[in-house]
Amino acid sequence: MHWRHWLQSIKNKFTPLDEDALALAQYQVFTRQIPLLYFLLLINTWTLAYVFRDAAPHWLGVELLLGISAFSVFRAIGWWNMRDEIPNVAVARRRVRTTVILAWILAPAMAIWSLMLFDYGDMYLKIHVVFMMTAGIMTMTYCLSSSWQAVLALVATVNMIFFGFFIHRDEYQFSAMAIHFLVVTSVMVGMMMYYYRDFVRLIDARSLAERAQNEALLQANRDGLTQLPNRRNFFHTLEGICAESKKNGQRFAVAVLDLDGFKPVNDLYGHAVGDALLVQVGQRIAACVQARAHVARLGGDEFALIMDGLDAQDDAAFVALGQTVCQRLREPFELDGFTLQVGSSMGLVTFPDRAVQAQQLYQCADYALYEGKRGSRGTVSVFSYQHSLRIQRDALIEQALRTADLAQELQVWFQPIVDAPSGRTLGFEALARWDSARLGMVSPGEFIVLAERGSLMNQISQMLLAKALQEMQHWPEHLELSFNLSVQDLASAATMQQLLALIANSGIAPQRLSIEITETAAAHAAAQVQHSIELLRECGCGVVLDDLGTGFSSLTRLLGLPLTKIKIDRQFVRGIDAKVANRKIVASLLNMAREMQLQCVIEGVETPAERLTLLDIGGTFMQGYLWSRPMPAREVARWLADESVRL
Ligand code: C2E
Ligand code: CA
Ligand code: CA
């Protein structure tokens, strides 16, 4: 048992961690040392042939020598030419193995050739032969030292022939030389083994360093949680695929996906559960797409796909795969102990139709996702030509916004809010209008989001409120004003201070003012937003929850805010006279408002039939084109003056 252990430990010393790395390293050393080996071989043989020129027969001293020389030159040049080539492992292994085999053939051949000369010479020449063989074996052992098999082949065969040749001869001096030769070469092999062991250690150290480097590279490209490729890797892969596809014309798609309802999972069950869910989501996507797409996690609950394994001619195949993924993600997840259900939405763009660069493709897919989520969640939205027009238009508007003289160009228009049964005007909603010097009239639906993105909103809100309050000075005392604020205004303590100061300095009773806050803004978690709403209430203003029913926020949470009014979004009003479902929704919202003692304004009323239906289910305060579109400030006076005529 003991000796086996010992043998094993010796074997381990000479076995590298990575056999491939060893073969490559041996190959590299050989490309330098084998040409040297053949060079030395040539010197040895030619010198020997020279001293035997008169003694040896022509075929042995010249013809055979030329044959050996030609072969040596051929092999030496072959190796020399390969010195800068980096072969693959299989090739390197094969060349190293050939070298070992050649050592088994060439070494005895050379020994035999030398000894064939031996008997043609006198004593001087004979000693020369032995000298040449000794010098030869030493230098060649050195040249082959990176392969112990080659060294063994060399030393074993030469010794056998040497020994066999001399041991029976009469001259005992030569027998002694043969024994001497055997001892010296054996010691040399022992020394070479030390050298070889160090060589293996060096290769091991190199492989370990390489492995560590590879591991670090892998870590830098992998998402720690899901073990999927990360954002950095995603872009790297995408760039590669773009370059490839530009050459071979292959179509592919990039999709960005995020989970609907992930935040509540995190909030409700904690981050550990959220993380476990993300891991399963990653696995499910990967299992679903298999070789048809590369999957990556970009961060948070955002995943991305590069669908380059479909060989599709049109969008349909990509969309179908995207839909399959969304569908799979809708199925419940089993997390130890309980079941969770989330959904997912996907934005998708195809190469090369809409974009050809990695960053561009990602942005388009992300844009389609964002736009898609505003409309219908849980499905795939494809980046379209309309989207690209929208982006161009947005860029134009953004640029114009930055250079506009907003104080001059911004206007406030007013749309009446009426008591529907009587038709009497109760007040107005202030709506922003931007008469841009460069673009003409731009609707707030277009520029408000961009102003928010460009951090211009606070400034704009202040200008608009100042203008609206200015107009209000001319109105009869009983008329109220509804004014829209953006979530950015509510989130900024400084802006709120300035807006409240504007109201206080206007001399208008704050009770005549209501601030409209969209459902999404009200659902904003920031404490500052909640605080701003309380501040508004404290100073006497009303607070209206606008666009109710368009967001995806929890009603309980919204209604926990100190509101005075709700505003039912116009999507429920359109065609309400014909749509039973809408009628039920609006009726229940009206009921809820009544129960909570909140006023309720119904917006977007366009037809008499809608008005009648709404009256029927208990609606009173309404707003819409049926009465008036938003009007410029100067028309308000006439609108009010005409009221008695209209009623
Ligand atoms: P909103 O607050 O829901 O305003 C009502 C929008 O519905 C207005 O569009 C109005 O013109 C339109 N509208 C009114 N009655 C009807 C109708 O019967 N049928 C239809 N189809 N539409 C009707 P507008 O003026 O284009 O404003 C769009 C949105 O821009 C507003 O929606 C509001 O969210 C935002 N906005 C407008 N002015 C301001 C502002 O001064 N500040 C902020 N933060 N947002 C504003
Ligand atoms: Ca509004
Ligand atoms: Ca609204």
XYZ file of C-alpha atoms and ligand atoms in Angstrom:
695
model
C 0.000 0.000 0.000
C 2.778 2.304 1.008
C 4.748 1.995 -2.175
C 1.659 2.527 -4.284
C 1.033 5.732 -2.472
C 4.623 6.714 -3.074
C 4.397 5.890 -6.773
C 1.232 7.901 -7.054
C 2.830 10.925 -5.427
C 5.749 10.686 -7.870
C 3.359 10.388 -10.756
C 1.465 13.438 -9.547
C 4.634 15.474 -9.598
C 5.010 14.843 -13.283
C 1.370 15.130 -14.254
C 0.110 18.592 -15.017
C -3.299 19.933 -13.902
C -4.108 20.650 -17.475
C -2.786 18.195 -20.083
C -3.780 20.488 -22.909
C -1.766 23.366 -21.508
C 1.240 21.046 -21.214
C 0.939 19.889 -24.816
C 0.777 23.497 -26.000
C 3.777 24.508 -23.882
C 5.807 21.498 -25.063
C 4.950 22.354 -28.595
C 6.106 25.913 -28.074
C 9.439 24.863 -26.599
C 9.897 22.363 -29.425
C 9.439 24.991 -32.120
C 12.644 26.576 -30.800
C 14.659 23.598 -29.630
C 14.033 21.048 -32.363
C 15.581 23.157 -35.118
C 18.547 23.495 -32.746
C 18.580 19.715 -32.273
C 18.785 19.084 -36.002
C 21.443 21.740 -36.373
C 23.599 19.975 -33.748
C 22.858 16.639 -35.378
C 24.132 17.990 -38.689
C 27.350 19.282 -37.136
C 27.940 15.922 -35.430
C 27.310 13.785 -38.477
C 29.248 15.999 -40.870
C 32.247 16.148 -38.549
C 32.188 12.402 -38.161
C 31.856 11.885 -41.905
C 34.699 14.294 -42.467
C 37.144 12.407 -40.231
C 36.087 9.130 -41.831
C 36.277 10.504 -45.389
C 39.158 8.249 -46.398
C 38.257 5.288 -44.249
C 34.536 4.706 -44.755
C 32.836 3.489 -47.967
C 31.151 6.081 -50.126
C 27.602 4.867 -49.589
C 27.995 5.092 -45.822
C 30.069 8.232 -45.450
C 28.443 10.297 -48.213
C 25.164 8.915 -49.542
C 23.629 7.976 -46.250
C 24.936 11.208 -44.758
C 23.225 13.231 -47.464
C 20.003 11.344 -46.801
C 20.210 12.072 -43.082
C 21.068 15.709 -43.767
C 18.191 16.262 -46.139
C 15.747 14.802 -43.637
C 17.197 16.931 -40.808
C 17.035 20.153 -42.799
C 13.482 19.364 -43.833
C 12.342 18.742 -40.248
C 14.256 21.726 -38.851
C 12.712 24.130 -41.343
C 9.280 22.637 -40.724
C 9.509 23.324 -36.990
C 11.080 26.714 -37.455
C 8.219 27.831 -39.685
C 5.699 26.842 -37.049
C 7.296 28.943 -34.326
C 4.744 31.813 -34.453
C 1.727 29.664 -35.125
C -0.656 29.051 -32.238
C -2.095 25.641 -32.975
C -5.163 24.119 -31.425
C -4.648 21.521 -28.754
C -5.206 18.529 -31.013
C -2.579 19.687 -33.489
C -0.073 20.461 -30.731
C -0.600 17.038 -29.188
C -0.143 15.315 -32.522
C 3.093 17.133 -33.287
C 4.524 16.410 -29.836
C 3.605 12.744 -30.212
C 5.243 12.574 -33.639
C 8.405 14.000 -32.120
C 8.449 11.268 -29.467
C 7.902 8.578 -32.101
C 10.666 10.050 -34.252
C 12.954 10.005 -31.216
C 12.359 6.243 -30.954
C 13.314 5.812 -34.621
C 15.940 8.492 -35.275
C 18.039 8.023 -32.130
C 18.792 4.337 -32.787
C 19.224 5.041 -36.511
C 21.888 7.641 -35.756
C 23.569 5.355 -33.234
C 23.634 2.518 -35.752
C 25.061 4.777 -38.449
C 27.847 5.930 -36.128
C 28.678 2.396 -35.069
C 28.707 1.213 -38.697
C 31.532 3.682 -39.262
C 33.291 2.451 -36.111
C 35.005 -0.608 -37.585
C 36.341 1.296 -40.608
C 38.461 3.496 -38.419
C 41.672 3.173 -36.504
C 41.777 3.725 -32.755
C 41.704 7.552 -33.094
C 38.690 7.423 -35.278
C 36.966 4.902 -33.038
C 37.415 7.162 -30.047
C 36.045 9.983 -32.151
C 32.873 7.978 -32.708
C 32.373 7.462 -28.977
C 33.053 11.125 -28.329
C 30.531 12.194 -30.955
C 27.908 9.937 -29.501
C 28.474 11.257 -25.995
C 28.371 14.882 -27.113
C 25.341 14.133 -29.285
C 23.274 12.473 -26.600
C 23.953 15.289 -24.115
C 22.959 18.113 -26.409
C 19.913 16.266 -27.701
C 18.724 15.393 -24.227
C 18.759 19.097 -23.515
C 16.809 19.875 -26.687
C 14.113 17.319 -25.876
C 13.957 18.058 -22.142
C 10.368 19.351 -22.188
C 9.155 15.809 -22.943
C 10.323 13.034 -20.660
C 9.032 10.448 -23.137
C 11.317 11.801 -25.862
C 14.323 11.902 -23.526
C 13.597 8.339 -22.454
C 13.347 7.183 -26.069
C 16.641 8.831 -26.877
C 18.640 7.606 -23.887
C 17.172 4.086 -23.749
C 17.632 3.229 -27.417
C 21.115 4.718 -27.736
C 22.259 2.981 -24.545
C 20.867 -0.351 -25.647
C 22.645 -0.215 -28.977
C 25.830 1.161 -27.459
C 25.837 -1.437 -24.735
C 24.954 -4.307 -27.063
C 27.675 -3.270 -29.471
C 30.520 -2.875 -27.004
C 29.845 -5.437 -24.318
C 30.999 -8.385 -26.499
C 34.078 -6.714 -27.925
C 37.565 -7.711 -27.063
C 38.720 -4.236 -26.167
C 37.734 -4.017 -22.501
C 38.273 -0.197 -22.660
C 35.218 0.103 -24.853
C 33.132 -2.069 -22.532
C 34.165 0.226 -19.693
C 33.173 3.216 -21.823
C 29.772 1.663 -22.483
C 29.185 1.181 -18.758
C 30.408 4.693 -18.093
C 28.117 5.990 -20.786
C 25.177 4.178 -19.243
C 25.861 5.583 -15.776
C 26.380 9.135 -16.969
C 23.320 9.190 -19.188
C 21.183 7.692 -16.404
C 22.265 10.435 -14.033
C 21.530 12.930 -16.759
C 18.027 11.523 -17.182
C 17.537 11.923 -13.433
C 18.574 15.563 -13.676
C 16.319 16.069 -16.657
C 13.400 14.739 -14.644
C 13.987 17.555 -12.138
C 13.990 19.992 -14.959
C 10.822 18.413 -16.322
C 9.094 18.616 -12.939
C 9.816 22.345 -12.771
C 8.529 22.704 -16.281
C 5.254 21.031 -15.261
C 5.020 23.286 -12.200
C 5.452 26.323 -14.352
C 2.692 25.168 -16.665
C 0.469 24.476 -13.652
C 1.068 27.939 -12.261
C 0.207 29.379 -15.621
C -2.979 27.296 -15.913
C -4.067 28.311 -12.407
C -3.521 31.972 -13.193
C -5.433 31.563 -16.433
C -8.232 29.775 -14.668
C -8.471 32.565 -12.065
C -8.526 35.102 -14.831
C -11.241 33.206 -16.691
C -13.264 32.907 -13.518
C -12.945 36.656 -12.910
C -14.010 37.313 -16.476
C -16.951 34.982 -16.068
C -17.993 36.708 -12.851
C -17.790 40.101 -14.503
C -20.106 38.857 -17.226
C -22.563 36.913 -15.141
C -25.440 38.049 -12.995
C -24.715 36.917 -9.456
C -28.316 36.101 -8.614
C -29.691 34.253 -11.626
C -26.324 33.115 -13.045
C -27.491 34.419 -16.408
C -25.294 36.687 -18.529
C -25.472 40.233 -17.170
C -26.010 43.600 -18.817
C -22.389 43.979 -19.834
C -22.363 40.532 -21.397
C -25.671 41.210 -23.120
C -24.294 44.255 -24.908
C -21.084 42.467 -25.752
C -22.960 39.527 -27.280
C -25.359 41.853 -29.055
C -22.508 43.820 -30.623
C -21.005 40.574 -31.877
C -24.297 39.407 -33.363
C -24.891 42.798 -35.001
C -21.481 42.682 -36.673
C -22.055 39.091 -37.789
C -25.549 39.793 -39.121
C -24.398 42.836 -41.057
C -22.137 40.461 -42.966
C -24.437 37.499 -43.488
C -27.740 39.393 -43.614
C -29.407 37.285 -40.960
C -32.452 38.733 -39.217
C -32.791 38.650 -35.468
C -34.786 40.376 -32.748
C -33.961 41.999 -29.442
C -36.569 41.868 -26.707
C -36.650 43.555 -23.322
C -38.961 42.127 -20.729
C -39.999 43.197 -17.283
C -42.289 41.747 -14.714
C -45.675 43.237 -13.911
C -46.380 43.099 -10.243
C -42.849 42.382 -9.069
C -42.643 45.392 -6.769
C -45.607 44.315 -4.651
C -44.014 40.867 -4.267
C -40.853 42.494 -2.971
C -42.781 44.842 -0.694
C -45.106 42.187 0.642
C -42.878 39.133 1.010
C -39.429 40.666 1.343
C -36.347 40.667 -0.830
C -35.406 37.040 -0.239
C -38.651 35.916 -1.856
C -38.252 38.515 -4.596
C -34.770 37.160 -5.332
C -35.984 33.554 -5.368
C -38.715 34.570 -7.794
C -36.206 36.263 -10.109
C -34.060 33.123 -10.131
C -37.064 31.052 -11.190
C -38.092 33.621 -13.778
C -34.583 33.452 -15.273
C -34.697 29.657 -15.377
C -38.130 29.634 -16.906
C -37.203 32.058 -19.675
C -34.025 30.134 -20.454
C -35.883 26.804 -20.532
C -38.572 28.295 -22.727
C -36.315 29.789 -25.415
C -33.508 27.209 -25.310
C -31.202 27.636 -28.303
C -33.490 30.104 -30.028
C -32.306 33.091 -28.014
C -29.642 34.404 -25.671
C -31.095 35.362 -22.300
C -29.631 37.971 -19.965
C -30.697 39.753 -16.808
C -30.166 43.468 -17.200
C -30.938 44.328 -13.588
C -33.902 44.449 -11.222
C -36.803 42.631 -12.833
C -35.601 43.457 -16.339
C -34.505 40.628 -18.639
C -33.428 40.696 -22.266
C -33.451 38.263 -25.148
C -31.491 38.203 -28.375
C -33.511 35.965 -30.675
C -30.936 34.927 -33.238
C -31.703 31.230 -33.479
C -35.008 31.367 -35.332
C -34.096 31.857 -38.975
C -37.249 33.946 -39.395
C -38.215 35.968 -42.430
C -40.732 38.245 -40.718
C -41.669 39.560 -37.293
C -44.311 36.912 -36.632
C -41.915 34.212 -35.466
C -40.164 36.570 -33.062
C -43.443 37.834 -31.670
C -44.674 34.271 -31.263
C -41.594 33.333 -29.234
C -42.015 36.489 -27.147
C -45.628 35.629 -26.492
C -44.709 32.105 -25.454
C -42.280 33.555 -22.921
C -44.891 35.983 -21.548
C -47.384 33.155 -21.340
C -44.985 30.874 -19.475
C -44.257 33.650 -16.988
C -47.947 34.063 -16.238
C -48.095 30.528 -14.857
C -47.811 30.375 -11.052
C -44.411 30.094 -9.361
C -43.887 27.676 -6.486
C -41.667 29.288 -3.875
C -41.022 27.205 -0.816
C -44.328 27.193 0.934
C -46.424 29.390 -1.271
C -47.484 30.137 -4.788
C -46.980 33.455 -6.537
C -48.244 34.813 -9.781
C -46.792 37.679 -11.780
C -47.029 38.751 -15.385
C -44.590 40.185 -17.842
C -44.577 42.667 -20.682
C -42.152 42.652 -23.570
C -40.851 45.198 -26.028
C -39.355 43.821 -29.221
C -37.408 45.204 -32.144
C -36.098 43.483 -35.251
C -32.727 43.841 -36.914
C -32.131 45.426 -39.414
C -35.584 46.959 -40.028
C -35.680 49.500 -37.213
C -32.147 49.638 -35.855
C -28.733 48.172 -36.595
C -26.625 49.081 -33.577
C -26.612 47.336 -30.215
C -27.417 50.378 -28.097
C -30.042 51.528 -30.575
C -31.699 48.106 -30.646
C -31.876 48.031 -26.878
C -33.337 51.520 -26.732
C -35.987 50.661 -29.301
C -36.993 47.468 -27.498
C -37.098 49.370 -24.217
C -39.186 52.110 -25.801
C -41.637 49.579 -27.210
C -41.868 47.988 -23.756
C -42.554 51.332 -22.098
C -45.148 52.305 -24.678
C -46.697 48.848 -24.532
C -47.041 48.981 -20.780
C -49.004 52.188 -21.023
C -51.516 50.462 -23.237
C -51.824 46.772 -22.632
C -49.708 44.883 -20.180
C -48.788 41.243 -20.386
C -48.112 41.202 -24.127
C -45.414 41.796 -26.687
C -45.157 45.269 -28.221
C -43.184 45.560 -31.412
C -41.195 48.697 -32.081
C -42.923 50.223 -35.103
C -42.419 52.923 -37.672
C -44.832 55.099 -35.652
C -42.587 54.649 -32.647
C -39.595 55.893 -34.566
C -41.585 58.925 -35.766
C -42.586 59.555 -32.159
C -38.955 59.427 -31.049
C -37.942 61.878 -33.767
C -40.753 64.221 -32.824
C -39.843 63.945 -29.123
C -36.264 64.842 -29.931
C -37.467 67.907 -31.847
C -39.705 68.981 -28.989
C -37.007 68.405 -26.397
C -34.630 70.576 -28.348
C -37.204 73.313 -28.879
C -38.097 73.216 -25.169
C -34.526 73.921 -24.162
C -34.292 77.040 -26.317
C -37.850 78.299 -25.926
C -38.833 81.541 -24.258
C -41.342 79.719 -22.097
C -42.525 82.749 -20.139
C -43.657 84.168 -23.446
C -44.775 81.059 -25.298
C -46.652 79.178 -22.575
C -50.351 79.871 -22.262
C -53.103 78.658 -19.989
C -56.360 77.596 -21.580
C -59.495 76.875 -19.642
C -62.143 74.200 -19.947
C -65.391 74.615 -18.032
C -66.480 72.144 -15.391
C -70.264 72.203 -15.218
C -73.123 71.154 -13.037
C -74.638 68.799 -15.604
C -78.301 68.904 -14.524
C -78.441 72.690 -14.761
C -75.597 73.326 -17.195
C -74.203 76.007 -14.923
C -70.412 76.588 -14.953
C -68.829 75.737 -11.600
C -65.270 76.522 -12.562
C -62.531 75.721 -15.027
C -59.670 73.356 -15.394
C -56.458 75.092 -16.394
C -54.718 73.313 -19.272
C -51.294 74.174 -20.555
C -50.730 75.204 -24.152
C -47.342 75.805 -25.698
C -47.293 78.022 -28.756
C -43.749 77.252 -29.790
C -41.980 79.728 -32.075
C -40.339 76.778 -33.843
C -43.003 74.067 -33.820
C -46.315 75.865 -33.572
C -48.932 74.631 -31.110
C -47.629 71.675 -29.074
C -50.104 69.774 -26.911
C -49.390 69.169 -23.233
C -49.736 65.447 -23.846
C -46.541 65.762 -25.891
C -44.415 68.241 -24.021
C -45.213 67.670 -20.316
C -43.434 64.289 -20.155
C -40.452 65.744 -21.987
C -40.357 68.792 -19.723
C -40.384 66.412 -16.774
C -37.541 64.424 -18.278
C -35.566 67.608 -18.884
C -36.202 68.889 -15.335
C -38.118 71.886 -16.668
C -41.429 70.999 -15.091
C -41.040 72.931 -11.817
C -40.310 76.128 -13.675
C -43.212 75.525 -16.094
C -45.703 74.809 -13.303
C -44.832 78.044 -11.573
C -45.243 80.100 -14.737
C -48.569 78.440 -15.519
C -49.976 78.810 -12.024
C -48.989 82.469 -11.942
C -50.760 83.032 -15.277
C -53.842 81.069 -14.218
C -54.152 82.982 -10.925
C -53.728 86.214 -12.859
C -56.694 85.285 -15.098
C -58.763 84.225 -12.105
C -58.642 87.767 -10.766
C -61.206 88.689 -13.466
C -63.625 85.887 -12.647
C -66.740 86.049 -10.449
C -66.043 84.963 -6.859
C -68.029 81.728 -7.007
C -65.952 80.147 -9.823
C -63.326 77.608 -8.937
C -60.091 76.637 -10.643
C -58.615 73.185 -11.064
C -54.884 73.162 -11.707
C -52.721 70.164 -12.680
C -49.450 69.503 -10.902
C -46.831 66.989 -11.928
C -45.322 64.426 -9.581
C -42.066 66.323 -9.903
C -43.668 69.418 -8.376
C -45.002 67.391 -5.486
C -41.675 65.689 -4.944
C -39.804 68.974 -4.585
C -40.163 70.795 -1.246
C -38.730 73.999 -2.733
C -41.215 74.024 -5.623
C -44.121 73.439 -3.248
C -42.963 76.390 -1.132
C -42.931 78.626 -4.192
C -46.318 77.423 -5.450
C -47.924 77.940 -2.028
C -46.384 81.408 -1.852
C -47.839 82.215 -5.298
C -51.296 81.193 -4.068
C -50.961 83.125 -0.829
C -49.784 86.281 -2.637
C -52.508 86.132 -5.289
C -55.176 87.229 -2.845
C -57.480 84.490 -4.114
C -59.169 82.360 -1.465
C -57.396 78.973 -1.505
C -60.811 77.307 -1.093
C -61.513 78.251 -4.727
C -58.493 76.244 -5.856
C -58.122 72.518 -6.447
C -54.906 70.800 -7.352
C -55.240 67.814 -9.699
C -52.881 64.941 -9.133
C -52.815 61.942 -11.437
C -53.354 58.514 -10.017
C -49.771 57.509 -10.815
C -48.406 60.582 -9.037
C -50.589 59.951 -5.998
C -49.396 56.346 -5.868
C -45.822 57.599 -5.754
C -44.237 56.167 -2.650
C -42.100 59.184 -1.767
C -42.875 60.662 1.624
C -42.396 64.139 0.174
C -45.309 63.607 -2.229
C -47.619 62.682 0.642
C -46.340 65.618 2.647
C -47.022 68.006 -0.245
C -50.595 66.789 -0.492
C -51.061 67.421 3.223
C -49.523 70.907 2.872
C -51.986 71.779 0.108
C -54.887 70.654 2.265
C -53.598 72.611 5.250
C -53.498 75.829 3.268
C -57.109 75.301 2.237
C -56.791 74.014 -1.342
C -58.732 71.035 -2.589
C -56.896 67.954 -3.882
C -58.329 66.037 -6.830
C -57.384 62.531 -7.802
C -57.205 62.782 -11.587
C -57.556 60.053 -14.232
C -58.920 57.556 -11.738
C -58.805 54.039 -13.149
C -55.888 54.495 -15.555
C -53.106 53.412 -13.236
C -52.613 50.102 -11.556
C -52.415 51.367 -8.021
C -54.228 50.099 -5.003
C -57.435 51.999 -4.303
C -57.151 51.614 -0.543
C -53.837 53.338 -0.622
C -55.049 56.164 -2.872
C -58.107 56.782 -0.796
C -55.975 56.981 2.332
C -54.808 60.389 1.055
C -56.619 63.542 2.216
C -58.522 64.071 -1.047
C -61.482 66.326 -1.732
C -62.493 65.118 -5.208
C -61.997 62.329 -7.661
C -62.078 62.630 -11.401
C -63.257 59.655 -13.436
C -61.155 59.146 -16.535
C -62.718 59.634 -19.934
C -61.881 56.103 -21.104
C -64.869 54.885 -19.035
C -67.120 57.603 -20.401
C -66.660 57.111 -24.124
C -69.809 55.416 -25.438
C -71.062 54.735 -21.920
C -74.653 54.867 -23.189
C -73.959 51.643 -25.093
C -71.472 49.890 -22.825
C -72.907 48.171 -19.802
C -69.510 47.363 -18.294
C -68.435 51.000 -18.345
C -71.744 52.039 -16.841
C -71.168 49.644 -13.947
C -67.640 50.888 -13.341
C -68.651 54.541 -13.319
C -71.699 53.807 -11.147
C -69.592 52.056 -8.551
C -66.969 54.816 -8.580
C -69.767 57.362 -8.039
C -71.094 55.294 -5.168
C -67.690 55.002 -3.628
C -67.156 58.780 -3.882
C -70.513 59.369 -2.212
C -69.693 56.994 0.618
C -66.388 58.685 1.194
C -67.987 62.132 0.918
C -65.810 63.080 -2.013
C -67.020 65.133 -4.930
C -66.799 63.438 -8.287
C -66.147 65.038 -11.664
C -66.686 62.978 -14.805
C -64.459 64.084 -17.646
C -64.557 63.572 -21.391
C -68.300 63.835 -21.876
C -68.822 64.387 -25.586
C -72.408 63.460 -26.504
C -75.871 64.190 -25.121
C -76.427 60.406 -24.811
C -73.373 60.077 -22.585
C -74.579 62.976 -20.467
C -78.012 61.422 -20.037
C -76.637 58.035 -19.057
C -74.295 59.643 -16.556
C -77.099 61.697 -15.055
C -79.075 58.512 -14.831
C -76.495 56.784 -12.667
C -76.073 59.766 -10.401
C -73.307 61.861 -11.997
C -73.544 65.625 -11.498
C -70.233 67.377 -12.112
C -68.997 66.950 -15.637
C -66.490 68.291 -18.123
C -66.098 67.681 -21.812
C -66.424 68.760 -25.421
C -70.206 68.553 -25.080
C -70.040 71.877 -23.270
C -66.772 73.279 -24.503
C -63.286 72.495 -25.605
C -60.520 74.213 -23.659
C -60.530 77.900 -24.596
C -57.962 80.686 -24.490
C -58.206 82.964 -21.453
C -59.697 85.840 -23.407
C -62.760 83.732 -24.343
C -63.678 82.918 -20.748
C -65.474 86.216 -20.217
C -67.673 85.674 -23.272
C -68.361 82.072 -22.198
C -69.592 83.323 -18.840
C -71.570 86.165 -20.351
C -73.345 83.764 -22.700
C -74.290 81.407 -19.902
C -77.757 82.856 -19.390
C -78.395 82.490 -23.134
C -77.349 78.835 -23.156
C -79.372 77.728 -20.154
P -56.063 65.840 -18.104
O -55.632 66.479 -16.840
O -56.820 64.575 -18.000
O -56.843 66.901 -18.923
C -57.960 66.633 -19.661
C -57.619 66.442 -21.078
O -58.740 65.921 -21.746
C -57.256 67.741 -21.788
O -56.303 67.466 -22.788
C -58.582 68.103 -22.444
O -58.432 68.943 -23.551
C -59.080 66.753 -22.826
N -60.540 66.733 -22.912
C -61.450 67.459 -22.214
N -62.697 67.128 -22.581
C -62.600 66.154 -23.506
C -63.549 65.425 -24.273
O -64.762 65.564 -24.156
N -63.079 64.497 -25.147
C -61.748 64.317 -25.303
N -61.335 63.401 -26.189
N -60.810 64.984 -24.614
C -61.245 65.921 -23.718
P -55.026 68.341 -22.938
O -55.306 69.760 -22.684
O -54.407 67.953 -24.225
O -54.122 67.825 -21.754
C -53.598 66.550 -21.733
C -52.975 66.220 -20.417
O -51.804 66.997 -20.190
C -53.841 66.547 -19.223
O -54.776 65.518 -19.020
C -52.842 66.658 -18.122
O -52.504 65.390 -17.629
C -51.673 67.235 -18.828
N -51.646 68.679 -18.568
C -52.302 69.645 -19.212
N -52.004 70.856 -18.676
C -51.161 70.594 -17.656
C -50.505 71.424 -16.679
O -50.662 72.662 -16.642
N -49.705 70.803 -15.776
C -49.543 69.482 -15.761
N -48.733 68.950 -14.842
N -50.133 68.668 -16.657
C -50.944 69.231 -17.582
Ca -56.507 67.141 -15.092
Ca -57.997 63.729 -16.429
